mmCIF file of C-alpha atoms in Angstrom:
data_model
loop_
_atom_site.group_PDB
_atom_site.id
_atom_site.type_symbol
_atom_site.label_atom_id
_atom_site.label_comp_id
_atom_site.label_asym_id
_atom_site.label_seq_id
_atom_site.Cartn_x
_atom_site.Cartn_y
_atom_site.Cartn_z
ATOM 1 C CA MET A 10 4.395 8.923 -12.313
ATOM 2 C CA LYS A 11 6.393 11.462 -10.352
ATOM 3 C CA ASN A 12 9.727 10.574 -8.859
ATOM 4 C CA PRO A 13 8.984 8.521 -5.689
ATOM 5 C CA ALA A 14 12.101 9.979 -4.060
ATOM 6 C CA GLU A 15 10.294 13.324 -3.830
ATOM 7 C CA ASN A 16 7.803 11.935 -1.309
ATOM 8 C CA PRO A 17 8.440 8.261 -0.545
ATOM 9 C CA ARG A 18 5.756 8.074 2.139
ATOM 10 C CA ARG A 19 3.055 9.289 -0.243
ATOM 11 C CA TRP A 20 4.303 6.916 -2.927
ATOM 12 C CA PHE A 21 4.104 3.975 -0.502
ATOM 13 C CA ARG A 22 0.625 5.037 0.627
ATOM 14 C CA ASN A 23 -0.502 5.011 -3.007
ATOM 15 C CA MET A 24 1.006 1.550 -3.500
ATOM 16 C CA LEU A 25 -0.917 0.291 -0.466
ATOM 17 C CA TRP A 26 -4.178 1.492 -2.017
ATOM 18 C CA ARG A 27 -3.253 -0.182 -5.294
ATOM 19 C CA ALA A 28 -2.204 -3.451 -3.630
ATOM 20 C CA PHE A 29 -5.246 -3.652 -1.352
ATOM 21 C CA PRO A 30 -8.201 -2.018 -3.136
ATOM 22 C CA SER A 31 -10.739 -1.146 -0.462
ATOM 23 C CA PRO A 32 -13.760 1.099 0.039
ATOM 24 C CA SER A 33 -12.297 2.629 3.215
ATOM 25 C CA GLU A 34 -9.089 3.187 5.111
ATOM 26 C CA HIS A 35 -10.294 0.787 7.802
ATOM 27 C CA ASP A 36 -10.921 -2.037 5.318
ATOM 28 C CA LEU A 37 -7.522 -1.494 3.731
ATOM 29 C CA THR A 38 -5.899 -1.472 7.166
ATOM 30 C CA VAL A 39 -7.450 -4.808 8.104
ATOM 31 C CA LYS A 40 -6.527 -6.462 4.774
ATOM 32 C CA ALA A 41 -2.966 -5.160 4.639
ATOM 33 C CA ALA A 42 -2.198 -5.903 8.294
ATOM 34 C CA GLY A 43 -3.225 -9.528 7.845
ATOM 35 C CA VAL A 44 -1.261 -10.063 4.665
ATOM 36 C CA LEU A 45 1.865 -8.173 5.733
ATOM 37 C CA ASP A 46 1.787 -9.563 9.299
ATOM 38 C CA VAL A 47 1.952 -6.138 10.951
ATOM 39 C CA SER A 48 -0.419 -4.340 13.285
ATOM 40 C CA GLN A 49 -3.350 -2.356 11.972
ATOM 41 C CA ARG A 50 -1.832 0.653 13.695
ATOM 42 C CA GLN A 51 1.336 0.269 11.608
ATOM 43 C CA VAL A 52 -0.681 0.236 8.388
ATOM 44 C CA LYS A 53 -2.575 3.356 9.506
ATOM 45 C CA ASN A 54 0.736 5.082 10.185
ATOM 46 C CA TRP A 55 1.838 4.275 6.630
ATOM 47 C CA LEU A 56 -1.470 5.428 5.142
ATOM 48 C CA ARG A 57 -1.269 8.696 7.059
ATOM 49 C CA GLU A 58 2.375 9.117 5.980
ATOM 50 C CA GLU A 59 3.575 9.185 9.590
ATOM 51 C CA HIS A 60 6.266 6.488 9.261
ATOM 52 C CA ASP A 61 8.535 5.063 6.606
ATOM 53 C CA ALA A 62 8.175 1.431 5.622
ATOM 54 C CA SER A 63 11.191 -0.852 5.627
ATOM 55 C CA LEU A 64 12.390 -2.328 2.350
ATOM 56 C CA LYS A 65 10.844 -5.690 3.302
ATOM 57 C CA TYR A 66 7.349 -4.185 3.255
ATOM 58 C CA VAL A 67 7.965 -1.959 0.263
ATOM 59 C CA MET A 68 8.958 -4.981 -1.816
ATOM 60 C CA ALA A 69 6.004 -7.048 -0.600
ATOM 61 C CA VAL A 70 3.514 -4.285 -1.421
ATOM 62 C CA LEU A 71 5.110 -3.727 -4.832
ATOM 63 C CA ALA A 72 4.753 -7.421 -5.647
ATOM 64 C CA ILE A 73 1.106 -7.442 -4.579
ATOM 65 C CA ALA A 74 0.335 -4.196 -6.410
ATOM 66 C CA GLY A 75 1.938 -5.554 -9.570
ATOM 67 C CA ALA A 76 -0.182 -8.678 -9.390
ATOM 68 C CA GLU A 77 -3.319 -6.563 -8.860
ATOM 69 C CA ILE A 78 -2.532 -4.562 -11.993
ATOM 70 C CA VAL A 79 -1.928 -7.681 -14.101
ATOM 71 C CA PHE A 80 -5.028 -9.529 -12.884
ATOM 72 C CA GLY A 81 -7.122 -6.393 -13.266
ATOM 73 C CA LYS A 82 -6.142 -6.174 -16.918
ATOM 74 C CA ILE A 83 -6.856 -9.866 -17.449
ATOM 75 C CA GLU A 84 -10.319 -9.551 -15.864
ATOM 76 C CA ARG A 85 -11.232 -6.601 -18.118
ATOM 77 C CA ARG A 86 -10.639 -8.649 -21.280
#
C-alpha cells in the first residue's frame, strides 16, 4: 500500500469502500451515513475526495474495515 500521507482523501475513500462493500456509490452512501451518523451528502463528499474526514470518522472506518477483512477471511475458509 502506498503512503496514505500522499493522498489522504483517496486513502479514506478506499477505506470506505472496504468498510462498506456495496455495488454502487449510492448504496455505500446510505450504509455509511447510517452507521457513522452523518449525512449522505457528507459521505458523498468523502467518496468524491472533496472533504477531509475528522479523526473520529477515520478511526471508525478503520475499525469497520478491519473487521470486514477478518470476517471475509473467516468466511472463505
